PDB file of C-alpha atoms in Angstrom:
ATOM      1  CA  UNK A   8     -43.101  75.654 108.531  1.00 54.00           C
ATOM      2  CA  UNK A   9     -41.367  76.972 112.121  1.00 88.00           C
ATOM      3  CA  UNK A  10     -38.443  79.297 111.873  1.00 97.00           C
ATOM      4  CA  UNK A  11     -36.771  78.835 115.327  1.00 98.00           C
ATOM      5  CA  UNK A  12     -34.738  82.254 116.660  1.00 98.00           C
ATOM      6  CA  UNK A  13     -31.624  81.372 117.737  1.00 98.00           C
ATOM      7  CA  UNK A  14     -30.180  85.268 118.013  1.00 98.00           C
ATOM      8  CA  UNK A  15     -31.605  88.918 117.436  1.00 98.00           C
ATOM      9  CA  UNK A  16     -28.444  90.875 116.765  1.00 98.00           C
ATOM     10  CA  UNK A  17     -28.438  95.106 115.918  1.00 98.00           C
ATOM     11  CA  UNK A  18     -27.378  95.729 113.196  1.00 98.00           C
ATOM     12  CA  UNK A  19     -26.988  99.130 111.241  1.00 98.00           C
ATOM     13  CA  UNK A  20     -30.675 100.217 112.318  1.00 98.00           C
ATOM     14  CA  UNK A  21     -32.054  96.912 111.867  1.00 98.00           C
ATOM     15  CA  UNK A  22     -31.964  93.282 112.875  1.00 98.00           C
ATOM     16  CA  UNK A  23     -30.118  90.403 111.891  1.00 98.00           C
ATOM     17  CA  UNK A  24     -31.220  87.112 113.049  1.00 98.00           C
ATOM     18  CA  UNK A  25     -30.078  84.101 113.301  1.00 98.00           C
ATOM     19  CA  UNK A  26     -32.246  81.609 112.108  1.00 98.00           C
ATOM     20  CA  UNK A  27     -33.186  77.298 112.073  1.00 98.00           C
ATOM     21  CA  UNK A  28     -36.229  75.502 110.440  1.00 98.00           C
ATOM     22  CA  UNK A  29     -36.865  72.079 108.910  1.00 97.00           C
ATOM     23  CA  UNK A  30     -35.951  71.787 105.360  1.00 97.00           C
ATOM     24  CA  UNK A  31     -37.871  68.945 103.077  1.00 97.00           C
ATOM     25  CA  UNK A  32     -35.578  69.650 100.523  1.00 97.00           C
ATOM     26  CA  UNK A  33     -32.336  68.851 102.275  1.00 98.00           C
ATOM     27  CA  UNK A  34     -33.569  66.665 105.380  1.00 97.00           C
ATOM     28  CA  UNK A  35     -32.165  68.099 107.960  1.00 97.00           C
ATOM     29  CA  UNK A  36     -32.645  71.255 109.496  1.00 98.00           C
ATOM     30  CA  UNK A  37     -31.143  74.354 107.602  1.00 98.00           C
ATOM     31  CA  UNK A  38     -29.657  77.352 109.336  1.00 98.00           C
ATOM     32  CA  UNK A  39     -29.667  81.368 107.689  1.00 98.00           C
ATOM     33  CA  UNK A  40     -29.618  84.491 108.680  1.00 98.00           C
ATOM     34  CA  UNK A  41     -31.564  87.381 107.934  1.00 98.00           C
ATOM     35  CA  UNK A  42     -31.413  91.392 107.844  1.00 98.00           C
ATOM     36  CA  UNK A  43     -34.692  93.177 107.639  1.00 98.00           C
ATOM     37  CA  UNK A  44     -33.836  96.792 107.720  1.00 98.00           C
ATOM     38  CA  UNK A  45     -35.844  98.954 110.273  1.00 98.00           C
ATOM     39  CA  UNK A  46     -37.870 100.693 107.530  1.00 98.00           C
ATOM     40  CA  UNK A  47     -39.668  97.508 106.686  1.00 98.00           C
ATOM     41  CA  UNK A  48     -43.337  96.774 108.337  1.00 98.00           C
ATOM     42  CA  UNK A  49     -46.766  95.022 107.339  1.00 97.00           C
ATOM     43  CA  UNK A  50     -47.591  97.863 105.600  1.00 98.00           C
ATOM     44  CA  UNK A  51     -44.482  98.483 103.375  1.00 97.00           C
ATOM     45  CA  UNK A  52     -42.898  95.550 103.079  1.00 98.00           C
ATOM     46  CA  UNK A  53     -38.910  95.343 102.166  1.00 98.00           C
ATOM     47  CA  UNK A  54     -37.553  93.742  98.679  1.00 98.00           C
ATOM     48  CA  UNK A  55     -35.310  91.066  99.596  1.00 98.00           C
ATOM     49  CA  UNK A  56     -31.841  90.462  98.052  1.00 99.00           C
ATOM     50  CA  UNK A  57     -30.511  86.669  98.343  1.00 99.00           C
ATOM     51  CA  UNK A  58     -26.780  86.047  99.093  1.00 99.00           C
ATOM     52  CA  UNK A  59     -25.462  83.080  98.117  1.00 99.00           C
ATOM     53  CA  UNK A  60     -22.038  82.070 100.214  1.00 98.00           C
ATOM     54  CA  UNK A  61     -18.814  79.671  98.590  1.00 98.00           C
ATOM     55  CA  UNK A  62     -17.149  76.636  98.963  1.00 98.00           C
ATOM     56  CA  UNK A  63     -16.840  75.824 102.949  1.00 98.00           C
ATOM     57  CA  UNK A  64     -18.931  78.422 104.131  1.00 98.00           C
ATOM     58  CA  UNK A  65     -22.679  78.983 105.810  1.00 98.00           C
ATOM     59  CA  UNK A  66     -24.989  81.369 105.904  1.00 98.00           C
ATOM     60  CA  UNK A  67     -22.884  83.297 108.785  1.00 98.00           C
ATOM     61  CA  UNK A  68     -19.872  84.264 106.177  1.00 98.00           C
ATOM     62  CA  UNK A  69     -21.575  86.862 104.349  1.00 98.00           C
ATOM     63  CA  UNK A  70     -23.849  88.262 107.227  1.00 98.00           C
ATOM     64  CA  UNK A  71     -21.102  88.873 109.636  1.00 98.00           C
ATOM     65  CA  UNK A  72     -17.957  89.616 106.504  1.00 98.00           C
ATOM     66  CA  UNK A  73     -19.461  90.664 103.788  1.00 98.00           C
ATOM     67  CA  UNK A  74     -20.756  94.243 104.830  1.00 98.00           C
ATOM     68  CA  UNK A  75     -23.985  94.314 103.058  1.00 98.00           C
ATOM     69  CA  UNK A  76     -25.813  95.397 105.493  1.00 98.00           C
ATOM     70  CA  UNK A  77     -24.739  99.040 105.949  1.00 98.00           C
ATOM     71  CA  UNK A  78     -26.132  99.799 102.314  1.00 98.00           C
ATOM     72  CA  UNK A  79     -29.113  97.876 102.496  1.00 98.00           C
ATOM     73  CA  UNK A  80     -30.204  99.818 105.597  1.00 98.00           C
ATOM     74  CA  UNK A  81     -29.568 102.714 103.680  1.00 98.00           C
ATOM     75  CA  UNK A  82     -31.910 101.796 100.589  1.00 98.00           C
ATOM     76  CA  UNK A  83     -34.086  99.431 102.575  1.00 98.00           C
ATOM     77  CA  UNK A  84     -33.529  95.766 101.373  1.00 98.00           C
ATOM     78  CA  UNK A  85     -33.201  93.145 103.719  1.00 98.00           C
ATOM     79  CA  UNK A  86     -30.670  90.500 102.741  1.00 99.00           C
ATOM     80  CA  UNK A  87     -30.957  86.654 103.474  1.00 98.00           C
ATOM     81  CA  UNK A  88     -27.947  84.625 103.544  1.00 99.00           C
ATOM     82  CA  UNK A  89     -28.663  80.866 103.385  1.00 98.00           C
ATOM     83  CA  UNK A  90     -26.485  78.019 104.180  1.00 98.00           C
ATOM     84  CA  UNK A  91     -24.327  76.440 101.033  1.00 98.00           C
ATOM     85  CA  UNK A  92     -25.389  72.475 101.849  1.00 98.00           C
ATOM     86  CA  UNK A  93     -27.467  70.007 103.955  1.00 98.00           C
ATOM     87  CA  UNK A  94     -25.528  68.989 107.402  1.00 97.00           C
ATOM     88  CA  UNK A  95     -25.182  65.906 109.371  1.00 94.00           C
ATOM     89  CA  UNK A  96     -26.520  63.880 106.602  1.00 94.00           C
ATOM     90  CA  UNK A  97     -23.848  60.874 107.221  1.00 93.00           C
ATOM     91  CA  UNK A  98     -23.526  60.379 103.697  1.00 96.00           C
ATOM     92  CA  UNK A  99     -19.920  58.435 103.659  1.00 94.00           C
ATOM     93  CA  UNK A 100     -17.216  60.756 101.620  1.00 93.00           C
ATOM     94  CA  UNK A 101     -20.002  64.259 102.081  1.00 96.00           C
ATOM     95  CA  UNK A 102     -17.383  65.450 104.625  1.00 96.00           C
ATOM     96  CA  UNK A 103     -13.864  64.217 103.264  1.00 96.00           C
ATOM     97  CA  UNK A 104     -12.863  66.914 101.007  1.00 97.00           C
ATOM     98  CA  UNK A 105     -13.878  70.966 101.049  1.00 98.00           C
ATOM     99  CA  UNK A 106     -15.040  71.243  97.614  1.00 98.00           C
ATOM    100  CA  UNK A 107     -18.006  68.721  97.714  1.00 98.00           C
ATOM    101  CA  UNK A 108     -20.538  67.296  99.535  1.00 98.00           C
ATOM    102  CA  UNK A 109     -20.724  69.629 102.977  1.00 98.00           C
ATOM    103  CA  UNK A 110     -20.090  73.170 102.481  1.00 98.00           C
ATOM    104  CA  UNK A 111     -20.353  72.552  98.814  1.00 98.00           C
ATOM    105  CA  UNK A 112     -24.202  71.960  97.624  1.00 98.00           C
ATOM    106  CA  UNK A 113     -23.370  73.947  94.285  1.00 98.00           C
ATOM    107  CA  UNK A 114     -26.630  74.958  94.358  1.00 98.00           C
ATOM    108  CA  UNK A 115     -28.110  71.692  92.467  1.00 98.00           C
ATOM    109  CA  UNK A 116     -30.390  68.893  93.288  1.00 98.00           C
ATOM    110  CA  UNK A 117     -28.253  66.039  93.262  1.00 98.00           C
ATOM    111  CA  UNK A 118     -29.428  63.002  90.786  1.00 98.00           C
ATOM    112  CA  UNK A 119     -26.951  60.970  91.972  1.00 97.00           C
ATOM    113  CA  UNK A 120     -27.234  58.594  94.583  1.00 97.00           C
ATOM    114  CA  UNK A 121     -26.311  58.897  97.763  1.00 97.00           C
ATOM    115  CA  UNK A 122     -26.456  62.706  97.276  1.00 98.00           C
ATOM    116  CA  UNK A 123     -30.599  62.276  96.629  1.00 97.00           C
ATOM    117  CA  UNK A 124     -30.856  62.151 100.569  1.00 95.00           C
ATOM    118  CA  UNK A 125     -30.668  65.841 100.808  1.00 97.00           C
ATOM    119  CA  UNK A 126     -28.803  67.560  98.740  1.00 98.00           C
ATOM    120  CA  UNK A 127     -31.649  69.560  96.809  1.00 98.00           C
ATOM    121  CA  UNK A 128     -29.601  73.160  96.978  1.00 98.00           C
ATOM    122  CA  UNK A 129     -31.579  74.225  94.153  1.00 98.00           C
ATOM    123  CA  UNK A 130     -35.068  73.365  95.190  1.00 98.00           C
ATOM    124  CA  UNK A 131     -34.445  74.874  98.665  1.00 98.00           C
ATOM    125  CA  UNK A 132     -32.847  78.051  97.680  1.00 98.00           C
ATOM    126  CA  UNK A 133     -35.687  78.556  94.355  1.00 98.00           C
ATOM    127  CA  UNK A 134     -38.817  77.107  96.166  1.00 98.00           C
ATOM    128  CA  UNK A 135     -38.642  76.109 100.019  1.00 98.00           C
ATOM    129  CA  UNK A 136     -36.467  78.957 102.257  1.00 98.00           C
ATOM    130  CA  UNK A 137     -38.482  81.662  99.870  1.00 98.00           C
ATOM    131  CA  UNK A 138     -41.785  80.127 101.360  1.00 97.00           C
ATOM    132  CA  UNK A 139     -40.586  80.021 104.920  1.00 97.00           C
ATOM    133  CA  UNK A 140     -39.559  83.354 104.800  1.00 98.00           C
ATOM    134  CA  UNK A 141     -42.510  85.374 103.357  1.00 98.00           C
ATOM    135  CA  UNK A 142     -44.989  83.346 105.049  1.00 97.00           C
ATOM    136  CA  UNK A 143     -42.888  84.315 108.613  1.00 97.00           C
ATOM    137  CA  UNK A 144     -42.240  88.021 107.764  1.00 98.00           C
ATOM    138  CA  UNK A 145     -45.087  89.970 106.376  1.00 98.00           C
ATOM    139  CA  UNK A 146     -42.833  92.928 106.160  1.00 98.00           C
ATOM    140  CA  UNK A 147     -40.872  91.476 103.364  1.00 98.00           C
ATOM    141  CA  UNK A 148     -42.010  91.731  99.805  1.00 98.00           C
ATOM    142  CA  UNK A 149     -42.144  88.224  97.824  1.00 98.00           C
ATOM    143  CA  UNK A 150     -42.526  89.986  94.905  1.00 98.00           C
ATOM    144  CA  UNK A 151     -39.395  92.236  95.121  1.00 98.00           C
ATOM    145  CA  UNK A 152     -36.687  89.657  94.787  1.00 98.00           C
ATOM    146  CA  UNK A 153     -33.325  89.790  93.553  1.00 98.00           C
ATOM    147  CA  UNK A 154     -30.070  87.616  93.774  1.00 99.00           C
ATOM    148  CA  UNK A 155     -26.246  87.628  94.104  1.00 99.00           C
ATOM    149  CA  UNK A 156     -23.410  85.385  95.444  1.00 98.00           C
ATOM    150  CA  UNK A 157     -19.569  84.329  95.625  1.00 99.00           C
ATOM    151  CA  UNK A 158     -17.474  81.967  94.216  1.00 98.00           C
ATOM    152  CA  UNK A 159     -20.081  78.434  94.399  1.00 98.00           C
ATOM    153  CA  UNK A 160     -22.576  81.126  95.362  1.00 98.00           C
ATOM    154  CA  UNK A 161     -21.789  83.182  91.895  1.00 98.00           C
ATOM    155  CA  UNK A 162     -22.563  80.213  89.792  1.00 98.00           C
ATOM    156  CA  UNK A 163     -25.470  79.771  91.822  1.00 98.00           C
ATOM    157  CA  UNK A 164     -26.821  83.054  91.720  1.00 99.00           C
ATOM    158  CA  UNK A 165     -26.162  83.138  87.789  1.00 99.00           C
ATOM    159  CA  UNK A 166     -27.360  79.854  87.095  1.00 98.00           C
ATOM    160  CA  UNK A 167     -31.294  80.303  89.417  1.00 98.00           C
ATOM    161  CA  UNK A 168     -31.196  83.500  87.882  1.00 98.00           C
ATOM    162  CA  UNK A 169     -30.744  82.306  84.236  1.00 98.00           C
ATOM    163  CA  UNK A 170     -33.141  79.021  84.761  1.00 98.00           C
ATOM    164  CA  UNK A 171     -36.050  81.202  86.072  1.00 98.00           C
ATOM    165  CA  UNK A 172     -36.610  83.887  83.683  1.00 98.00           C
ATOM    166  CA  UNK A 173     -39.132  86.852  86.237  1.00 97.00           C
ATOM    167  CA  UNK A 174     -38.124  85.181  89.736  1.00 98.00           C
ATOM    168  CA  UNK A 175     -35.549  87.590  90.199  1.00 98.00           C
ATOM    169  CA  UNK A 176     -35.632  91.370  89.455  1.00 98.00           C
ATOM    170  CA  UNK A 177     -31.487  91.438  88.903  1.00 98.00           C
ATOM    171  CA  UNK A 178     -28.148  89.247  89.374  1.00 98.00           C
ATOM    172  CA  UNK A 179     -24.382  89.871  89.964  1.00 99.00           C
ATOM    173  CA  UNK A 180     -21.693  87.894  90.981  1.00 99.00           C
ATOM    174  CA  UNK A 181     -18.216  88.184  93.259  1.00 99.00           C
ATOM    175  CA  UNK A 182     -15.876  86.090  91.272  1.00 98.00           C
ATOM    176  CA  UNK A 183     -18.290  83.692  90.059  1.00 99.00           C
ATOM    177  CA  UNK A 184     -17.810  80.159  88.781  1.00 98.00           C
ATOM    178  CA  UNK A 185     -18.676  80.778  85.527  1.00 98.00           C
ATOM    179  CA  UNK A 186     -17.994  78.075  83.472  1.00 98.00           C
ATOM    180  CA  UNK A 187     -18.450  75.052  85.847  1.00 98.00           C
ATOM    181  CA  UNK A 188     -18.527  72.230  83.144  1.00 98.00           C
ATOM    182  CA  UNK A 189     -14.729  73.287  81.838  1.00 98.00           C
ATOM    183  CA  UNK A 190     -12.848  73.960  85.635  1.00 98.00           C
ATOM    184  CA  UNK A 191     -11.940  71.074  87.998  1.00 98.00           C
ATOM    185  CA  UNK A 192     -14.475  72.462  90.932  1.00 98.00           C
ATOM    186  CA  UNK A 193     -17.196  71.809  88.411  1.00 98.00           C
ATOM    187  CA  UNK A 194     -16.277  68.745  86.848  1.00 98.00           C
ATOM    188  CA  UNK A 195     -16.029  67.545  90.949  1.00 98.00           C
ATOM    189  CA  UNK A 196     -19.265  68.473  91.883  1.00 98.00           C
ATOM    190  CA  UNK A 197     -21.339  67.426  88.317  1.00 98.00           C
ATOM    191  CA  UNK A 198     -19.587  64.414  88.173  1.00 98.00           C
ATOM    192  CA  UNK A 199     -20.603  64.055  92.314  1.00 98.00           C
ATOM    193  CA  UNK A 200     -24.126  65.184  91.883  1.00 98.00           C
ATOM    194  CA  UNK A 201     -25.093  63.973  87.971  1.00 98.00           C
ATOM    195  CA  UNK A 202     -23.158  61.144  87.054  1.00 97.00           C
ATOM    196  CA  UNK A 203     -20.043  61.836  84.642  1.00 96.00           C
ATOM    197  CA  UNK A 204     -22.038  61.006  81.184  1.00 94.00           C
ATOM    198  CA  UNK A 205     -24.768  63.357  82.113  1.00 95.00           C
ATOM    199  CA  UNK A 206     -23.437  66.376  80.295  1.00 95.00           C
ATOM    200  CA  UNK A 207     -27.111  67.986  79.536  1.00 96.00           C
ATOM    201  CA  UNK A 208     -27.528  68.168  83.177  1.00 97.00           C
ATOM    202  CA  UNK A 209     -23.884  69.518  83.367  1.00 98.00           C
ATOM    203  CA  UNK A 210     -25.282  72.288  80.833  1.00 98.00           C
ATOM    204  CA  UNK A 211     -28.455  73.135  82.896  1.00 98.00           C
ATOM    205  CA  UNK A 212     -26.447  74.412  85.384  1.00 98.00           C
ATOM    206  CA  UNK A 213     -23.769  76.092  83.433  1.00 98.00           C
ATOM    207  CA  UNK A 214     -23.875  79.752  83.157  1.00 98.00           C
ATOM    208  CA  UNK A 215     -21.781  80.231  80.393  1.00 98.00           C
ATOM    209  CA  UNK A 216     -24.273  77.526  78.109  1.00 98.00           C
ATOM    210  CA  UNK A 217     -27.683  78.876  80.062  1.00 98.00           C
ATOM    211  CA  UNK A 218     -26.999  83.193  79.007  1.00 98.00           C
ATOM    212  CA  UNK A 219     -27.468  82.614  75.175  1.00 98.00           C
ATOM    213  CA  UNK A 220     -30.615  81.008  75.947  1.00 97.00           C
ATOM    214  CA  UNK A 221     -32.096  83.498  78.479  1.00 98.00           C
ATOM    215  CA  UNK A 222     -35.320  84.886  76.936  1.00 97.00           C
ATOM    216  CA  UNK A 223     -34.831  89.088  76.716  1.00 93.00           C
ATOM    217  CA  UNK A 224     -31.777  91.152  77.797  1.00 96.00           C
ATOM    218  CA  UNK A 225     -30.005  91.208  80.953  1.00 98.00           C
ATOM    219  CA  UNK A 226     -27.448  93.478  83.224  1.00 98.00           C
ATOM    220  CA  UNK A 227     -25.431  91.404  84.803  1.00 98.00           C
ATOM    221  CA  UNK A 228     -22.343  92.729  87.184  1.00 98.00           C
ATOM    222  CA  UNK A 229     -19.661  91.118  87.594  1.00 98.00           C
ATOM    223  CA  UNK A 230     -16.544  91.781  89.802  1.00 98.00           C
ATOM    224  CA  UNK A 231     -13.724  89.717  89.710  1.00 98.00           C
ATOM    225  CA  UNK A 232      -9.793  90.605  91.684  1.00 98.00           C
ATOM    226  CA  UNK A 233      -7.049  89.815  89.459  1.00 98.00           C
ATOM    227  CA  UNK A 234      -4.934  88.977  92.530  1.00 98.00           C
ATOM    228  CA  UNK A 235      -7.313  85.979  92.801  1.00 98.00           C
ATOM    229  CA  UNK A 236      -5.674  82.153  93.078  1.00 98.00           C
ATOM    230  CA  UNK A 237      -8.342  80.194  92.020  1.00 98.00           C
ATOM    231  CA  UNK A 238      -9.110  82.998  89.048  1.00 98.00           C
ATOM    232  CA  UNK A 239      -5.626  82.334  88.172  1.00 98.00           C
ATOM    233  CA  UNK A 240      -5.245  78.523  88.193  1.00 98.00           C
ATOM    234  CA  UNK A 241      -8.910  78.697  85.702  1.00 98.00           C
ATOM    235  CA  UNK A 242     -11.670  77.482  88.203  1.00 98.00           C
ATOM    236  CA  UNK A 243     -14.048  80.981  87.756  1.00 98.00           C
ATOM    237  CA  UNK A 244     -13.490  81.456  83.637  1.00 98.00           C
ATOM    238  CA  UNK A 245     -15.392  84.465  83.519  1.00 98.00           C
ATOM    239  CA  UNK A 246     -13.931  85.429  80.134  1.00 98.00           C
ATOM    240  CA  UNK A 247     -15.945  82.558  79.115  1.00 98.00           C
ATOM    241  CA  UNK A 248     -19.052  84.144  79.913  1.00 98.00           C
ATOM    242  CA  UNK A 249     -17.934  87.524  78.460  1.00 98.00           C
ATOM    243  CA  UNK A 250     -17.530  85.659  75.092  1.00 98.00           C
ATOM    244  CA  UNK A 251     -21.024  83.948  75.213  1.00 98.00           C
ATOM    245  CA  UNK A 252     -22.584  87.368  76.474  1.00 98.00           C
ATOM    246  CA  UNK A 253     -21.007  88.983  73.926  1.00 98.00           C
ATOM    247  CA  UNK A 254     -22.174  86.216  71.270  1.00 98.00           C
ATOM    248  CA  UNK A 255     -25.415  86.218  72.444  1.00 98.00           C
ATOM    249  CA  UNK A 256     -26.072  90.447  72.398  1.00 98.00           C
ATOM    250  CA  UNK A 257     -26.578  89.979  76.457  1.00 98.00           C
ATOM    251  CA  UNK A 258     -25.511  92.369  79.039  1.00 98.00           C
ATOM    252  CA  UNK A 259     -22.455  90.982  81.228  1.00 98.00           C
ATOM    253  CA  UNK A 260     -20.105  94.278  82.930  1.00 98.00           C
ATOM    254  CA  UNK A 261     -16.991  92.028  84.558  1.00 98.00           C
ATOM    255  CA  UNK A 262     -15.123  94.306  86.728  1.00 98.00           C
ATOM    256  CA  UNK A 263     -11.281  93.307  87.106  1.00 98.00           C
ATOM    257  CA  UNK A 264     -10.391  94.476  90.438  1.00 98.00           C
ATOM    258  CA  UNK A 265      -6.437  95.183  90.343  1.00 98.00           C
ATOM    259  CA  UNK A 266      -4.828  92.606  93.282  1.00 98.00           C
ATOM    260  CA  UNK A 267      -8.301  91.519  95.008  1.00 98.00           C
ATOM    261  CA  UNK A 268      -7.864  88.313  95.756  1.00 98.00           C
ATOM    262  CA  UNK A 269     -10.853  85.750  96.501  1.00 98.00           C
ATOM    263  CA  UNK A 270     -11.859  86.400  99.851  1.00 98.00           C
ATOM    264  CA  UNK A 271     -14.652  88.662 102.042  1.00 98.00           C
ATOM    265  CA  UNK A 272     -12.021  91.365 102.244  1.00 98.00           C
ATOM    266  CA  UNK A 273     -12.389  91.489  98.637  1.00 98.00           C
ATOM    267  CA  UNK A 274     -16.785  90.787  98.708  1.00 98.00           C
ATOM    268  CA  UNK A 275     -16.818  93.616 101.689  1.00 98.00           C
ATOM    269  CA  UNK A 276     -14.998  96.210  99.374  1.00 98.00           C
ATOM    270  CA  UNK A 277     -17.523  96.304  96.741  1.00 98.00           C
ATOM    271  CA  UNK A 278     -20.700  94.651  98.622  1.00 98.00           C
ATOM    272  CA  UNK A 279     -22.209  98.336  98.591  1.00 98.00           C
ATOM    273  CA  UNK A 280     -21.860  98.256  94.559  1.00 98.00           C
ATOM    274  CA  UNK A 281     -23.602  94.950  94.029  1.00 98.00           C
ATOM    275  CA  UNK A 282     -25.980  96.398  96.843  1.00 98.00           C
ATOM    276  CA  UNK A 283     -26.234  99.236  94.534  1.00 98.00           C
ATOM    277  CA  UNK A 284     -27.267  97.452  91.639  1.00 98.00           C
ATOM    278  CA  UNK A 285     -30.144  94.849  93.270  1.00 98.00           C
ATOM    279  CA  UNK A 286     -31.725  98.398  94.359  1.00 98.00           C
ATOM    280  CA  UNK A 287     -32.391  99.380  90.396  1.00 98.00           C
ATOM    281  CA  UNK A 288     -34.125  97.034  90.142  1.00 98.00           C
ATOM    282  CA  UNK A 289     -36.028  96.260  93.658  1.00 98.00           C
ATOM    283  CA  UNK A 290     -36.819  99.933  94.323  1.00 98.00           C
ATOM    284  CA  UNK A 291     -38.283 100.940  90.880  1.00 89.00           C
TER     285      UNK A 291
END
């Protein structure tokens, strides 16, 4: 699979590039971007921590606003940040609204026609960019792997995370949707992507119903800004997770961040934390 080079940027010691190649998955071709900190090479190869981006972005958000970079460089963890959907699939209502179909893959494979044509979030992000990447960049460790987003990209972190018990060494979330199946963004997209009566596929990809049945313990961070509109109107419902973690004997820390609100001003002030927290785990 090619990886085209559209950009080689500098970036705190390293490189960030931005990156195309043809996805399978989603049918189209599929932009990211990727830091690989200078310390990586052939012979010691760099973990790898995924960031997953929200509702309306790409894979340019985090890279260029959330600030991850500066600490990564530091411990020596290159970051990939894909894309949040397919493009240009000219699926008729994919670009009407900013909450589904373009910008807003939820990090699912649709079973729902149209959205079959390409919208196969789950399958890229789990199985298909992994593979580009590690068969493109030998100095990047496939076995060091670990996984965070915001917003969409929090439920999508938690959920991959949750489904595939080993396949990442740690999670944590920015304001996370974590209780898709009970908040309007949710109900949007499962209804969009399932079908409205398929509520065991709803629960699949549900953080809040996936943590009780994770198999061993987990440390999950959490940071969420109280100043935060959409925490406010009840589309993230972490205290819905904190109750199941809690229920369940599982390890779930939810920082309240006093008047952070829900965008990369808010990701960028504690990016070095969740940076912090992948390297536990990657670096041991």
């Amino acid at each position: 699979m090619s990886i085209t080079t559209n950009a080689t940027i500098a970036d705190f010691g390293g490189k960030l590039l931005k990156l195309k190649h043809p996805s399978k998955a989603c049918n189209c071709d599929m932009a990211f971007n990727l830091f690989i900190p200078s310390s990586a090479s052939s012979s010691k190869p760099a973990p790898v921590l995924i960031y997953l981006a929200g509702l309306t972005c790409t894979g340019d958000n985090g890279a260029e606003k959330g600030f991850f970079q500066a600490k990564a460089s530091e411990k020596g963890i290159a970051v990939a940040f894909p894309d949040t959907s397919p493009r240009g699939m000219n699926i008729e209502g994919e670009d009407e609204s900013y909450d589904f179909g373009s910008g807003a893959g939820f990090y699912v494979d649709a079973t729902k026609e149209p959205w079959t044509k390409g919208y196969k979030m789950y399958t890229y992000i789990t199985e298909e960019l992994p593979k580009a990447i590690f068969s493109e960049y030998k100095e990047l460790d496939k076995e060091r792997v670990s996984i965070t987003g915001h917003s969409m990209g929090g439920h999508g972190a938690l959920t991959l995370f949750l489904k595939n018990p080993g396949m990442y060494k740690s999670v944590s979330a920015f304001a996370p949707i974590s209780n898709p199946s009970n908040c309007q963004w949710g109900q949007k997209a499962f209804s969009g992507y399932f079908g409205e009566d398929d509520k065991q596929r709803w629960s699949e990809h549900d953080a809040t119903d996936l943590l009780p049945k994770y198999p061993g313990d987990t440390d999950i961070l959490i940071d969420v800004g109280t100043g935060d509109n959409f925490y406010k109107q009840g589309q993230l419902l972490p205290e819905n997770l904190e109750k199941a973690a809690k229920e369940a004997g599982k390890g779930v820390r939810v920082n309240y961040r006093d008047g952070y609100d829900h965008s990369y001003f808010f990701i960028s002030s504690f990016a070095s934390d969740h940076v912090e927290h992948a390297a536990k785990y990657l670096l041991r």
